[in-house]
Short mmCIF file of C-alpha atoms in Angstrom, two decimals:
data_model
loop_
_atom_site.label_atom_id
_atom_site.label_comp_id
_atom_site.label_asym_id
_atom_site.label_seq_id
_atom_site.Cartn_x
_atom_site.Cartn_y
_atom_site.Cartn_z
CA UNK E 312 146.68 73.68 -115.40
CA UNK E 313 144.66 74.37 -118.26
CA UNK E 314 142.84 70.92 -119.35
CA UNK E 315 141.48 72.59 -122.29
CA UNK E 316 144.64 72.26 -123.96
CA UNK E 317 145.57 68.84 -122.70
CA UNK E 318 144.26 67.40 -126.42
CA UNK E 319 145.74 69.67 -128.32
CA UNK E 320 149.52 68.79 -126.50
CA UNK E 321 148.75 65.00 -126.55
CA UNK E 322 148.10 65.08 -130.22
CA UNK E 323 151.20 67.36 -130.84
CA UNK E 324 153.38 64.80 -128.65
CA UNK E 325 152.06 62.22 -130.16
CA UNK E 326 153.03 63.83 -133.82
CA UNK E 327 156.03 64.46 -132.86
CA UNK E 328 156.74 60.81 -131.77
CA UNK E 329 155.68 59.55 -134.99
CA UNK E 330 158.27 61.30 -137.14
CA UNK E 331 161.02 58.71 -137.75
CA UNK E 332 165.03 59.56 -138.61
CA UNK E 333 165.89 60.18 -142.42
CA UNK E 334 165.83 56.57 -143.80
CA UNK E 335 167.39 56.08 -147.69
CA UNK E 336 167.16 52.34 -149.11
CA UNK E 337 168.22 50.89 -151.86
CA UNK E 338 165.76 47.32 -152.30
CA UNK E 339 166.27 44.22 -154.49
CA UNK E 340 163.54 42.12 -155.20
CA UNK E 341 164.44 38.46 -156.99
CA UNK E 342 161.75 35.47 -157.23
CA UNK E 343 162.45 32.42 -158.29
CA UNK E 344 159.57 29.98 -159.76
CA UNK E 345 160.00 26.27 -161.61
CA UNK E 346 156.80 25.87 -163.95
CA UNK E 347 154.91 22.48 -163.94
CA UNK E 348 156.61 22.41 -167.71
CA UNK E 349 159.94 22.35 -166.04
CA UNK E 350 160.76 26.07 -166.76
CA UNK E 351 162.53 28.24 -164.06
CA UNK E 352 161.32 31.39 -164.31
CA UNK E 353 163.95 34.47 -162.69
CA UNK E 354 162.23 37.89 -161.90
CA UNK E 355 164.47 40.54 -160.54
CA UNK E 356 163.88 44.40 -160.01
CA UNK E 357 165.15 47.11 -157.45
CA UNK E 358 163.42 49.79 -155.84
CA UNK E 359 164.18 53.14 -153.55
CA UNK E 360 162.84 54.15 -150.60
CA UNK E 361 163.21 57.66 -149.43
CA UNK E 362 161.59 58.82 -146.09
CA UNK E 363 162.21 62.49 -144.31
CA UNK E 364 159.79 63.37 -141.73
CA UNK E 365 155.85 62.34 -142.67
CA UNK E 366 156.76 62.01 -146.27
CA UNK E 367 157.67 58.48 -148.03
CA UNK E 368 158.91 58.30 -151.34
CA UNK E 369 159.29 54.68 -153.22
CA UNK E 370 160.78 54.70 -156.77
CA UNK E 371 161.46 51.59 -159.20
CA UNK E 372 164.83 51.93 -160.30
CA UNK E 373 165.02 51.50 -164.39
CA UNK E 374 167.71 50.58 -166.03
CA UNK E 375 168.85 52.30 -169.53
CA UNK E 376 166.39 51.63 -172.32
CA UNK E 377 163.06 49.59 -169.69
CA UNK E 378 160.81 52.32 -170.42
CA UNK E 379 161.66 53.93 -173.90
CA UNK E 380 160.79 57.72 -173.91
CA UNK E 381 159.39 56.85 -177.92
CA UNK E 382 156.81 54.69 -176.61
CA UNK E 383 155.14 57.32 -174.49
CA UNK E 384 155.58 59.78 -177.58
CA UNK E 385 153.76 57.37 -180.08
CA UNK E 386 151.30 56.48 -177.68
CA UNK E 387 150.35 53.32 -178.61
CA UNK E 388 148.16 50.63 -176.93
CA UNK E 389 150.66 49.52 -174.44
CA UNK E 390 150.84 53.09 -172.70
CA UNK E 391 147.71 54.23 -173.35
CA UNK E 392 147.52 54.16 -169.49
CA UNK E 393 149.65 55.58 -166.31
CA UNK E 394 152.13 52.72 -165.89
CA UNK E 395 151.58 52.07 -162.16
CA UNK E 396 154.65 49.58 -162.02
CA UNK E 397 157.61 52.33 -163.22
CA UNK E 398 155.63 55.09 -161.62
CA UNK E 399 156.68 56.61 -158.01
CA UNK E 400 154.52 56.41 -154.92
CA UNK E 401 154.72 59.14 -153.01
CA UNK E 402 152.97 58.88 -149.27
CA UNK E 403 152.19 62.00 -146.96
CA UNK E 404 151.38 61.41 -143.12
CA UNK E 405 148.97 64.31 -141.79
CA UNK E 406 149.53 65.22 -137.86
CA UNK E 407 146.15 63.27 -137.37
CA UNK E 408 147.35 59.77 -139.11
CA UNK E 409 145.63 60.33 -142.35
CA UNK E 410 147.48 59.14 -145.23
CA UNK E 411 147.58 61.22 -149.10
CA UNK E 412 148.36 59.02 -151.84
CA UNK E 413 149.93 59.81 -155.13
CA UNK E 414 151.60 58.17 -157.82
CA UNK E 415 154.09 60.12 -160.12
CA UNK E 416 154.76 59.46 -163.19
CA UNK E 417 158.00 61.82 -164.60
CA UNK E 418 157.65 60.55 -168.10
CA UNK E 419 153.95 62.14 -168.49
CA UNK E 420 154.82 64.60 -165.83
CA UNK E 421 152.00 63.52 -163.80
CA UNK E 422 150.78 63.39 -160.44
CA UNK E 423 147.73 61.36 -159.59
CA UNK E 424 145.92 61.78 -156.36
CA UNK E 425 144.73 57.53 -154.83
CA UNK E 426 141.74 57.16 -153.02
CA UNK E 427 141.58 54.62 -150.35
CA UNK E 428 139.33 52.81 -152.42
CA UNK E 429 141.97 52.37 -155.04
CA UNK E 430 145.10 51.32 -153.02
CA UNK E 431 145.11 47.98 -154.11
CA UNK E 432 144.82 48.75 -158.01
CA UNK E 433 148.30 50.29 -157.09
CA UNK E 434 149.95 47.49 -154.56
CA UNK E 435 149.60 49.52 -151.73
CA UNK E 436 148.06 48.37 -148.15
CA UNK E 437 147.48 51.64 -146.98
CA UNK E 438 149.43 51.52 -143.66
CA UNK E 439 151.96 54.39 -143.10
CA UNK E 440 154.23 51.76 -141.56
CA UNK E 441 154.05 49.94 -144.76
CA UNK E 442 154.87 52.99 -146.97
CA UNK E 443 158.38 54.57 -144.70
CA UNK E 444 160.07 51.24 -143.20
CA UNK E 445 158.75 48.43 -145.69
CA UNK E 446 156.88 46.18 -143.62
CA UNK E 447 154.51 46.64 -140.06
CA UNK E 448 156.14 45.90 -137.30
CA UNK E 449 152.88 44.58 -136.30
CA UNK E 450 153.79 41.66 -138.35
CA UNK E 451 157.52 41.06 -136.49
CA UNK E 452 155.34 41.04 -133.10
CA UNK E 453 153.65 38.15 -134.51
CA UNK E 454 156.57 36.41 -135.60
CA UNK E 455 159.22 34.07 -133.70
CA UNK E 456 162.87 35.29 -132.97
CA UNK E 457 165.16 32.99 -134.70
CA UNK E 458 168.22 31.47 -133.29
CA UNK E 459 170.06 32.18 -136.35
CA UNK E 460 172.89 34.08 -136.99
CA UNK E 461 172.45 37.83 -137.14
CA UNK E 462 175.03 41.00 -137.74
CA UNK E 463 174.60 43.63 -134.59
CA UNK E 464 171.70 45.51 -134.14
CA UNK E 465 169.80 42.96 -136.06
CA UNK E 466 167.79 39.93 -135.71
CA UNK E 467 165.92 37.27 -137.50
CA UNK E 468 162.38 36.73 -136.82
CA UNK E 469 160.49 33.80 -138.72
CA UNK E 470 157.01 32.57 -139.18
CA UNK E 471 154.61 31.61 -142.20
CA UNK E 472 152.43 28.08 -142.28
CA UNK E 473 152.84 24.70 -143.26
CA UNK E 474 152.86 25.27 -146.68
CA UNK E 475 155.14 28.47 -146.83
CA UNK E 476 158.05 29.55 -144.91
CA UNK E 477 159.18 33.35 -143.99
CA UNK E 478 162.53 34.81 -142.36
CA UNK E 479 163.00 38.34 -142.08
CA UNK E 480 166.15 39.92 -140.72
CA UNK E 481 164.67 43.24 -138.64
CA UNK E 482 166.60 46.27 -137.99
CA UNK E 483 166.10 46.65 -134.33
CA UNK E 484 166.86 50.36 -134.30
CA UNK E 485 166.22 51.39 -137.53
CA UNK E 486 162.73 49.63 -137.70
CA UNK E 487 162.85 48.14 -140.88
CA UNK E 488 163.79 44.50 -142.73
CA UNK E 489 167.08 43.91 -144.21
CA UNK E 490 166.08 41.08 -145.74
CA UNK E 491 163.27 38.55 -146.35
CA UNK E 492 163.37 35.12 -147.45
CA UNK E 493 160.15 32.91 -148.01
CA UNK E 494 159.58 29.55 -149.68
CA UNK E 495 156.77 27.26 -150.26
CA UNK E 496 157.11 23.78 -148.84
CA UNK E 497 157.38 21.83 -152.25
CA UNK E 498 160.63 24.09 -153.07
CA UNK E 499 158.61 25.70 -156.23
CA UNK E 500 158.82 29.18 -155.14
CA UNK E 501 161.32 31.07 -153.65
CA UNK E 502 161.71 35.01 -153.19
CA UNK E 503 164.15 37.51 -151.52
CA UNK E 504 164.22 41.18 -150.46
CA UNK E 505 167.49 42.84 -149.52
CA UNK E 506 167.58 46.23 -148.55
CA UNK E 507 170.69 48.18 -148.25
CA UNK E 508 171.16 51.67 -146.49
CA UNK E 509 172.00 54.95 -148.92
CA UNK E 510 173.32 58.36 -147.95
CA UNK E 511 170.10 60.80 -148.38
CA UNK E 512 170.17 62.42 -151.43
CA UNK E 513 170.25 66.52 -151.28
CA UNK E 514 167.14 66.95 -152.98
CA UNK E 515 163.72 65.63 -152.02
CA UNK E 516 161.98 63.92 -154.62
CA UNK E 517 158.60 65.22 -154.33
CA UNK E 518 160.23 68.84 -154.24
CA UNK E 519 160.83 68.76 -158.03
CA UNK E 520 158.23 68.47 -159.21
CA UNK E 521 157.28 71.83 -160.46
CA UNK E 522 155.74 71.66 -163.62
CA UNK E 523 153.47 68.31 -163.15
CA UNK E 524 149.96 67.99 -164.49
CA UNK E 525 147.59 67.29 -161.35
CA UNK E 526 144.63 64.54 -161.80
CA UNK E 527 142.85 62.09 -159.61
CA UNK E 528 143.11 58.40 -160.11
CA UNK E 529 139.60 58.47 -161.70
CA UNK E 530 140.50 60.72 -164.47
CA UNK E 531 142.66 57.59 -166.18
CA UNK E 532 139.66 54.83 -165.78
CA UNK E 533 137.83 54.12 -168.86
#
């Protein structure tokens, strides 16, 4: 046999290993927080994830009237700049493991290119893992399997310190959490994450987007 092409098929095997089944979430974020003035403060907010292939897709969901389209016309102080929170992130896996980065913003109809140095301005870690299931299964590896309750196919998994606690409920086939619970120890902060399968939808995102201005992260720093 030909070893000249041995790296060339490992890499191709190893590709093709990589590419996970179609995956469509739907993902609820609440957190919970009492104030040292005695003033619970509720934050709530959903998100979708859409992954097909080496492409990840993760959209806030807004509800009627959160991000006024007469706002963005006026454009006053408040959205002078790309609003990273509302905007899409949109993840692409190269055969070689190297991540592209963009955030999409449909209101400005704009696609901005991240650089690695810039993944945190935008909440990203920069792990492919991170971007298509939600969390690393690194971090279940490190964690301990619970004795608690589970539906099938599922367990829960918990670890955390002292001073904050962390349960996650892991897919076992699909790879990814279907819910996480943490709390500090002085019962001050509490947060969830529930994440609920969706039928694919028949259109990619990142396919319609025909039409978007093109610009690199840099171009909207002062």
């Amino acid at each position: 046999m030909n070893t000249s092409i041995l790296p060339a098929l490992l890499a191709a095997l190893l590709s093709t290993a990589a590419l996970a089944e179609d995956l469509a979430i739907k993902v609820e974020h609440e957190s919970v927080t009492l104030d040292a003035d005695g003033v619970t403060r509720v934050t709530r907010f959903g998100e979708r994830l859409i992954r097909r292939d080496n492409q990840s897709w993760i959209a806030r969901i807004l509800p009627p009237g959160a991000h006024e389209e007469a706002e963005h016309r006026t454009g006053d102080k408040n959205h002078k700049h790309l609003d990273v929170s509302a905007a899409s992130r949109w993840v692409l896996r190269s055969d070689d493991g190297k991540l592209r980065v963009r955030i999409v913003d449909a209101h400005e109809k704009m696609v901005v290119d991240v650089p690695p140095v810039d993944y945190a301005n935008i909440g990203f870690d920069g792990k492919w893992t991170t971007a298509s299931q939600l969390l690393d299964p690194e971090q279940i590896k490190r964690m301990k399997a619970s004795s608690r309750n589970a539906p099938a196919g599922t367990r829960w998994y918990e670890g955390g310190s002292r001073d904050a606690k962390v349960q996650v409920l892991w897919d076992e086939k699909d790879r990814y959490p279907r819910r996480i619970e943490s709390a500090n120890a002085t019962g001050t902060r509490r947060s969830t994450m529930s994440a609920t399968r969706e039928a694919m939808p028949a259109v990619m995102p990142w396919t319609r987007l025909n039409g978007y201005a093109q610009k690199e992260y840099s171009d909207l720093l002062d």
